[in-house]
């Protein structure tokens, strides 16, 4: 059974940092691309970042480029999203998703992915 479990969300002041984790199980980790998405109330889902576990190619949306860093630990089967210089507009539920050998780019971030986790709330106060 495929499982994606997010952790690391919380409440931080503007300018603060958080590191989200996505622990994956139930599939061959290095055959999957892992993406981070977020959705705020009343807004559409936004593809924030992704990383290919096979070649570590990465993608960042313009809204987070330079502030967020995605990384992958293929031993722990975990993908991390380090979020720095957080802004109130980063407030959302963040969830990770996975798909087999999906290209990691802007086009693929708007397509449906096979599996997703339950999400973790990130709240940035002004």
CSV table of N, CA and C in Angstrom, one decimal:
chain,number,residue,atom,x,y,z
A,1,UNK,N,0.8,-1.2,0.0
A,1,UNK,CA,0.0,0.0,0.0
A,1,UNK,C,0.9,1.2,0.0
A,2,UNK,N,0.6,2.1,-0.9
A,2,UNK,CA,1.4,3.4,-1.0
A,2,UNK,C,0.9,4.3,0.1
A,3,UNK,N,1.9,4.9,0.8
A,3,UNK,CA,1.6,5.8,1.9
A,3,UNK,C,2.5,7.0,1.8
A,4,UNK,N,2.0,8.2,1.9
A,4,UNK,CA,2.7,9.4,1.9
A,4,UNK,C,2.3,10.2,3.2
A,5,UNK,N,3.2,10.4,4.1
A,5,UNK,CA,2.9,11.1,5.4
A,5,UNK,C,3.7,12.3,5.5
A,6,UNK,N,3.0,13.4,5.6
A,6,UNK,CA,3.6,14.7,5.8
A,6,UNK,C,3.7,15.1,7.2
A,7,UNK,N,4.7,15.9,7.6
A,7,UNK,CA,4.9,16.4,8.9
A,7,UNK,C,5.7,17.7,8.8
A,8,UNK,N,5.7,18.4,9.9
A,8,UNK,CA,6.5,19.6,10.0
A,8,UNK,C,5.8,20.9,9.9
A,9,UNK,N,4.5,20.9,9.6
A,9,UNK,CA,3.8,22.1,9.5
A,9,UNK,C,3.6,22.8,10.9
A,10,UNK,N,3.1,24.0,10.9
A,10,UNK,CA,2.9,24.7,12.1
A,10,UNK,C,2.7,26.2,11.9
A,11,UNK,N,2.7,26.9,13.0
A,11,UNK,CA,2.5,28.4,13.0
A,11,UNK,C,3.8,29.1,13.2
A,12,UNK,N,4.2,30.0,12.2
A,12,UNK,CA,5.4,30.7,12.3
A,12,UNK,C,5.1,32.2,12.0
A,13,UNK,N,6.0,33.1,12.5
A,13,UNK,CA,5.8,34.5,12.1
A,13,UNK,C,6.4,34.7,10.7
A,14,UNK,N,6.0,35.8,10.0
A,14,UNK,CA,6.6,36.1,8.7
A,14,UNK,C,8.1,36.3,8.9
A,15,UNK,N,8.8,35.7,7.9
A,15,UNK,CA,10.2,35.7,7.9
A,15,UNK,C,10.8,34.5,8.5
A,16,UNK,N,10.0,33.7,9.1
A,16,UNK,CA,10.4,32.4,9.8
A,16,UNK,C,10.6,31.3,8.8
A,17,UNK,N,11.0,30.1,9.3
A,17,UNK,CA,11.3,29.0,8.5
A,17,UNK,C,10.6,27.7,9.1
A,18,UNK,N,10.3,26.8,8.2
A,18,UNK,CA,9.8,25.5,8.5
A,18,UNK,C,10.4,24.5,7.6
A,19,UNK,N,10.5,23.3,8.1
A,19,UNK,CA,10.9,22.2,7.2
A,19,UNK,C,9.8,21.1,7.2
A,20,UNK,N,9.3,20.9,6.0
A,20,UNK,CA,8.3,19.8,5.9
A,20,UNK,C,8.9,18.5,5.4
A,21,UNK,N,8.4,17.4,5.9
A,21,UNK,CA,8.9,16.1,5.5
A,21,UNK,C,7.7,15.3,4.9
A,22,UNK,N,8.1,14.5,3.9
A,22,UNK,CA,7.1,13.6,3.3
A,22,UNK,C,7.8,12.2,3.3
A,23,UNK,N,7.3,11.4,4.2
A,23,UNK,CA,7.8,10.0,4.3
A,23,UNK,C,7.0,9.1,3.4
A,24,UNK,N,7.7,8.4,2.6
A,24,UNK,CA,7.0,7.6,1.6
A,24,UNK,C,7.3,6.1,1.9
A,25,UNK,N,6.3,5.3,1.6
A,25,UNK,CA,6.4,3.8,1.7
A,25,UNK,C,5.5,3.1,0.7
A,26,UNK,N,5.7,1.9,0.5
A,26,UNK,CA,4.8,1.1,-0.4
A,26,UNK,C,5.2,1.1,-1.8
A,27,UNK,N,6.3,1.8,-2.2
A,27,UNK,CA,6.7,1.8,-3.6
A,27,UNK,C,8.2,2.0,-3.7
A,28,UNK,N,8.7,1.7,-4.9
A,28,UNK,CA,10.1,1.9,-5.1
A,28,UNK,C,10.4,3.4,-5.2
A,29,UNK,N,11.1,3.9,-4.2
A,29,UNK,CA,11.2,5.3,-4.0
A,29,UNK,C,12.0,5.9,-5.2
A,30,UNK,N,13.0,5.3,-5.7
A,30,UNK,CA,13.8,6.0,-6.7
A,30,UNK,C,13.2,5.8,-8.1
A,31,UNK,N,12.0,5.3,-8.2
A,31,UNK,CA,11.3,5.3,-9.5
A,31,UNK,C,10.2,6.3,-9.5
A,32,UNK,N,10.1,7.1,-8.4
A,32,UNK,CA,9.0,8.1,-8.3
A,32,UNK,C,9.5,9.5,-8.3
A,33,UNK,N,8.7,10.4,-8.8
A,33,UNK,CA,8.9,11.8,-8.6
A,33,UNK,C,7.9,12.2,-7.5
A,34,UNK,N,8.4,13.0,-6.6
A,34,UNK,CA,7.7,13.5,-5.4
A,34,UNK,C,7.4,15.0,-5.6
A,35,UNK,N,6.2,15.4,-5.5
A,35,UNK,CA,5.9,16.9,-5.6
A,35,UNK,C,5.3,17.4,-4.3
A,36,UNK,N,5.5,18.7,-4.1
A,36,UNK,CA,4.8,19.4,-3.0
A,36,UNK,C,3.8,20.3,-3.6
A,37,UNK,N,2.6,20.3,-3.0
A,37,UNK,CA,1.5,21.2,-3.5
A,37,UNK,C,0.9,21.9,-2.3
A,38,UNK,N,0.2,22.9,-2.5
A,38,UNK,CA,-0.4,23.6,-1.4
A,38,UNK,C,-1.8,24.2,-1.9
A,39,UNK,N,-2.7,24.3,-1.0
A,39,UNK,CA,-4.0,24.8,-1.3
A,39,UNK,C,-4.5,25.6,-0.1
A,40,UNK,N,-4.8,26.9,-0.4
A,40,UNK,CA,-5.3,27.8,0.6
A,40,UNK,C,-6.8,27.8,0.5
A,41,UNK,N,-7.6,28.2,1.5
A,41,UNK,CA,-9.0,28.2,1.4
A,41,UNK,C,-9.5,29.2,0.3
A,42,UNK,N,-10.4,28.7,-0.6
A,42,UNK,CA,-10.9,29.5,-1.7
A,42,UNK,C,-10.0,29.6,-2.8
A,43,UNK,N,-8.8,29.0,-2.8
A,43,UNK,CA,-7.8,29.1,-3.9
A,43,UNK,C,-7.6,27.7,-4.6
A,44,UNK,N,-7.1,27.8,-5.8
A,44,UNK,CA,-6.8,26.6,-6.5
A,44,UNK,C,-5.5,25.9,-5.9
A,45,UNK,N,-5.4,24.7,-6.2
A,45,UNK,CA,-4.1,24.0,-5.8
A,45,UNK,C,-2.9,24.6,-6.6
A,46,UNK,N,-1.8,24.7,-5.9
A,46,UNK,CA,-0.6,25.3,-6.5
A,46,UNK,C,0.5,24.2,-6.4
A,47,UNK,N,1.1,23.9,-7.5
A,47,UNK,CA,2.3,23.1,-7.5
A,47,UNK,C,3.5,23.9,-7.1
A,48,UNK,N,4.0,23.6,-5.9
A,48,UNK,CA,5.1,24.4,-5.3
A,48,UNK,C,6.5,23.9,-5.8
A,49,UNK,N,6.7,22.6,-5.7
A,49,UNK,CA,8.1,22.1,-6.0
A,49,UNK,C,8.0,20.6,-6.3
A,50,UNK,N,9.0,20.1,-7.0
A,50,UNK,CA,9.0,18.7,-7.1
A,50,UNK,C,10.5,18.2,-7.3
A,51,UNK,N,10.7,17.0,-7.1
A,51,UNK,CA,12.1,16.4,-7.2
A,51,UNK,C,11.9,15.0,-7.8
A,52,UNK,N,12.8,14.7,-8.7
A,52,UNK,CA,12.8,13.4,-9.3
A,52,UNK,C,13.8,12.5,-8.5
A,53,UNK,N,13.3,11.4,-7.9
A,53,UNK,CA,14.2,10.6,-7.0
A,53,UNK,C,15.2,9.9,-7.8
A,54,UNK,N,15.0,9.7,-9.1
A,54,UNK,CA,16.0,9.0,-9.9
A,54,UNK,C,17.2,9.9,-10.3
A,55,UNK,N,16.9,11.1,-10.7
A,55,UNK,CA,18.0,12.0,-11.2
A,55,UNK,C,18.1,13.3,-10.4
A,56,UNK,N,17.2,13.5,-9.4
A,56,UNK,CA,17.2,14.6,-8.5
A,56,UNK,C,17.0,15.9,-9.3
A,57,UNK,N,16.4,15.9,-10.4
A,57,UNK,CA,15.9,17.1,-11.1
A,57,UNK,C,14.9,17.8,-10.3
A,58,UNK,N,14.9,19.1,-10.2
A,58,UNK,CA,14.0,19.8,-9.3
A,58,UNK,C,13.2,20.9,-10.1
A,59,UNK,N,12.1,21.3,-9.5
A,59,UNK,CA,11.3,22.4,-10.1
A,59,UNK,C,10.8,23.2,-8.9
A,60,UNK,N,10.7,24.5,-9.1
A,60,UNK,CA,10.1,25.4,-8.1
A,60,UNK,C,9.2,26.4,-8.8
A,61,UNK,N,8.0,26.7,-8.2
A,61,UNK,CA,7.2,27.7,-8.8
A,61,UNK,C,7.8,29.1,-8.6
A,62,UNK,N,7.4,30.0,-9.3
A,62,UNK,CA,8.0,31.4,-9.2
A,62,UNK,C,7.7,32.0,-7.9
A,63,UNK,N,6.6,31.6,-7.2
A,63,UNK,CA,6.2,32.2,-6.0
A,63,UNK,C,7.1,31.7,-4.8
A,64,UNK,N,7.9,30.6,-5.0
A,64,UNK,CA,8.7,30.2,-3.9
A,64,UNK,C,10.2,30.1,-4.3
A,65,UNK,N,10.5,30.3,-5.5
A,65,UNK,CA,11.9,30.2,-6.0
A,65,UNK,C,12.8,31.1,-5.2
A,66,UNK,N,13.9,30.6,-4.7
A,66,UNK,CA,14.8,31.3,-4.0
A,66,UNK,C,14.6,31.3,-2.5
A,67,UNK,N,13.4,30.8,-2.1
A,67,UNK,CA,13.0,30.8,-0.6
A,67,UNK,C,12.9,29.3,-0.2
A,68,UNK,N,12.4,28.4,-1.0
A,68,UNK,CA,12.2,27.1,-0.7
A,68,UNK,C,13.2,26.2,-1.3
A,69,UNK,N,13.6,25.1,-0.6
A,69,UNK,CA,14.5,24.1,-1.2
A,69,UNK,C,14.0,22.7,-1.0
A,70,UNK,N,13.9,21.9,-2.0
A,70,UNK,CA,13.5,20.6,-1.9
A,70,UNK,C,14.7,19.6,-2.0
A,71,UNK,N,14.6,18.6,-1.2
A,71,UNK,CA,15.7,17.6,-1.2
A,71,UNK,C,15.1,16.2,-1.0
A,72,UNK,N,15.9,15.2,-1.3
A,72,UNK,CA,15.4,13.9,-1.2
A,72,UNK,C,16.5,13.0,-0.5
A,73,UNK,N,16.0,12.2,0.4
A,73,UNK,CA,16.9,11.2,1.1
A,73,UNK,C,16.4,9.8,0.7
A,74,UNK,N,17.2,9.2,-0.3
A,74,UNK,CA,16.8,7.9,-0.8
A,74,UNK,C,17.0,6.8,0.1
A,75,UNK,N,17.7,7.0,1.2
A,75,UNK,CA,17.9,6.0,2.2
A,75,UNK,C,16.7,6.0,3.2
A,76,UNK,N,16.2,7.1,3.5
A,76,UNK,CA,15.1,7.3,4.4
A,76,UNK,C,13.7,7.3,3.7
A,77,UNK,N,13.8,7.3,2.3
A,77,UNK,CA,12.6,7.4,1.5
A,77,UNK,C,11.8,8.6,2.0
A,78,UNK,N,12.4,9.7,2.1
A,78,UNK,CA,11.8,10.9,2.6
A,78,UNK,C,12.2,12.1,1.7
A,79,UNK,N,11.3,13.0,1.4
A,79,UNK,CA,11.5,14.2,0.7
A,79,UNK,C,11.2,15.4,1.6
A,80,UNK,N,12.1,16.3,1.6
A,80,UNK,CA,12.0,17.5,2.5
A,80,UNK,C,11.7,18.8,1.7
A,81,UNK,N,11.0,19.7,2.3
A,81,UNK,CA,10.8,21.0,1.7
A,81,UNK,C,11.2,22.0,2.8
A,82,UNK,N,12.4,22.6,2.6
A,82,UNK,CA,12.9,23.6,3.5
A,82,UNK,C,12.3,25.0,3.1
A,83,UNK,N,11.5,25.6,3.9
A,83,UNK,CA,10.9,26.8,3.6
A,83,UNK,C,11.4,28.0,4.4
A,84,UNK,N,12.1,28.9,3.8
A,84,UNK,CA,12.6,30.1,4.5
A,84,UNK,C,11.9,31.3,4.1
A,85,UNK,N,12.2,32.4,4.8
A,85,UNK,CA,11.6,33.7,4.5
A,85,UNK,C,10.1,33.6,4.2
A,86,UNK,N,9.4,32.9,5.1
A,86,UNK,CA,8.0,32.6,4.9
A,86,UNK,C,7.2,33.9,4.9
A,87,UNK,N,6.1,34.0,4.1
A,87,UNK,CA,5.2,35.1,4.0
A,87,UNK,C,3.8,34.7,4.4
A,88,UNK,N,3.0,35.6,4.8
A,88,UNK,CA,1.6,35.2,5.1
A,88,UNK,C,0.9,34.6,3.9
A,89,UNK,N,1.2,34.9,2.7
A,89,UNK,CA,0.6,34.3,1.5
A,89,UNK,C,1.1,32.8,1.3
A,90,UNK,N,2.0,32.4,2.1
A,90,UNK,CA,2.4,31.0,2.0
A,90,UNK,C,1.5,30.1,2.9
A,91,UNK,N,0.6,30.7,3.6
A,91,UNK,CA,-0.3,30.0,4.4
A,91,UNK,C,-1.2,29.1,3.6
A,92,UNK,N,-1.2,27.8,3.9
A,92,UNK,CA,-2.0,26.8,3.2
A,92,UNK,C,-1.8,25.4,3.8
A,93,UNK,N,-2.6,24.5,3.3
A,93,UNK,CA,-2.4,23.1,3.6
A,93,UNK,C,-1.4,22.6,2.5
A,94,UNK,N,-0.3,22.1,3.0
A,94,UNK,CA,0.7,21.5,2.1
A,94,UNK,C,0.7,20.0,2.1
A,95,UNK,N,0.7,19.4,0.9
A,95,UNK,CA,0.7,18.0,0.8
A,95,UNK,C,1.7,17.5,-0.2
A,96,UNK,N,2.2,16.3,-0.1
A,96,UNK,CA,3.0,15.8,-1.1
A,96,UNK,C,2.3,14.7,-1.9
A,97,UNK,N,2.8,14.5,-3.1
A,97,UNK,CA,2.2,13.6,-4.0
A,97,UNK,C,3.3,12.9,-4.8
A,98,UNK,N,3.0,11.7,-5.3
A,98,UNK,CA,4.0,10.9,-6.0
A,98,UNK,C,3.4,10.3,-7.3
A,99,UNK,N,4.3,10.1,-8.2
A,99,UNK,CA,3.9,9.5,-9.4
A,99,UNK,C,5.2,8.8,-10.0
A,100,UNK,N,4.9,7.8,-10.8
A,100,UNK,CA,6.1,7.0,-11.3
A,100,UNK,C,6.7,7.7,-12.5
A,101,UNK,N,8.0,8.0,-12.3
A,101,UNK,CA,8.8,8.6,-13.4
A,101,UNK,C,8.2,9.8,-14.1
A,102,UNK,N,7.5,10.5,-13.3
A,102,UNK,CA,6.9,11.8,-13.9
A,102,UNK,C,8.0,12.8,-14.0
A,103,UNK,N,8.0,13.5,-15.2
A,103,UNK,CA,8.9,14.6,-15.3
A,103,UNK,C,8.6,15.7,-14.3
A,104,UNK,N,9.7,16.3,-13.8
A,104,UNK,CA,9.5,17.3,-12.8
A,104,UNK,C,9.6,18.7,-13.5
A,105,UNK,N,8.5,19.3,-13.8
A,105,UNK,CA,8.5,20.6,-14.5
A,105,UNK,C,7.1,21.2,-14.3
A,106,UNK,N,7.0,22.4,-14.8
A,106,UNK,CA,5.7,23.2,-14.6
A,106,UNK,C,4.5,22.5,-15.1
A,107,UNK,N,4.7,21.9,-16.3
A,107,UNK,CA,3.5,21.3,-17.0
A,107,UNK,C,3.0,20.2,-16.1
A,108,UNK,N,3.9,19.3,-15.6
A,108,UNK,CA,3.5,18.2,-14.8
A,108,UNK,C,2.9,18.5,-13.5
A,109,UNK,N,3.2,19.7,-13.0
A,109,UNK,CA,2.7,20.1,-11.7
A,109,UNK,C,1.2,20.4,-11.7
A,110,UNK,N,0.6,20.6,-12.9
A,110,UNK,CA,-0.8,20.9,-13.0
A,110,UNK,C,-1.6,19.7,-13.3
A,111,UNK,N,-0.9,18.6,-13.6
A,111,UNK,CA,-1.7,17.4,-14.0
A,111,UNK,C,-2.0,16.5,-12.7
A,112,UNK,N,-2.9,15.7,-12.8
A,112,UNK,CA,-3.2,14.8,-11.6
A,112,UNK,C,-2.0,13.9,-11.3
A,113,UNK,N,-1.8,13.6,-10.0
A,113,UNK,CA,-0.8,12.7,-9.6
A,113,UNK,C,-1.4,11.4,-9.0
A,114,UNK,N,-0.7,10.3,-9.0
A,114,UNK,CA,-1.3,9.1,-8.6
A,114,UNK,C,-1.6,9.0,-7.1
A,115,UNK,N,-0.7,9.5,-6.3
A,115,UNK,CA,-0.9,9.3,-4.8
A,115,UNK,C,-0.6,10.6,-4.2
A,116,UNK,N,-1.3,10.8,-3.0
A,116,UNK,CA,-1.1,12.0,-2.3
A,116,UNK,C,-1.2,11.7,-0.8
A,117,UNK,N,-0.6,12.6,0.0
A,117,UNK,CA,-0.8,12.4,1.5
A,117,UNK,C,-2.0,13.3,2.0
A,118,UNK,N,-2.1,13.3,3.3
A,118,UNK,CA,-3.3,14.0,3.9
A,118,UNK,C,-3.0,15.5,4.1
A,119,UNK,N,-1.8,15.9,4.1
A,119,UNK,CA,-1.4,17.3,4.2
A,119,UNK,C,-1.1,17.7,5.6
A,120,UNK,N,-0.4,18.8,5.7
A,120,UNK,CA,0.0,19.5,6.9
A,120,UNK,C,-0.2,21.0,6.8
A,121,UNK,N,-0.8,21.6,7.8
A,121,UNK,CA,-1.1,23.0,7.8
A,121,UNK,C,0.1,23.8,8.1
A,122,UNK,N,0.3,24.8,7.2
A,122,UNK,CA,1.3,25.8,7.5
A,122,UNK,C,0.6,27.2,7.6
A,123,UNK,N,0.8,27.9,8.7
A,123,UNK,CA,0.2,29.2,8.9
A,123,UNK,C,1.3,30.2,9.2
A,124,UNK,N,1.4,31.2,8.4
A,124,UNK,CA,2.4,32.3,8.6
A,124,UNK,C,1.7,33.6,9.0
A,125,UNK,N,2.0,34.0,10.2
A,125,UNK,CA,1.4,35.2,10.8
A,125,UNK,C,2.1,36.5,10.3
A,126,UNK,N,1.4,37.5,10.2
A,126,UNK,CA,2.0,38.8,9.7
A,126,UNK,C,2.4,39.6,10.9
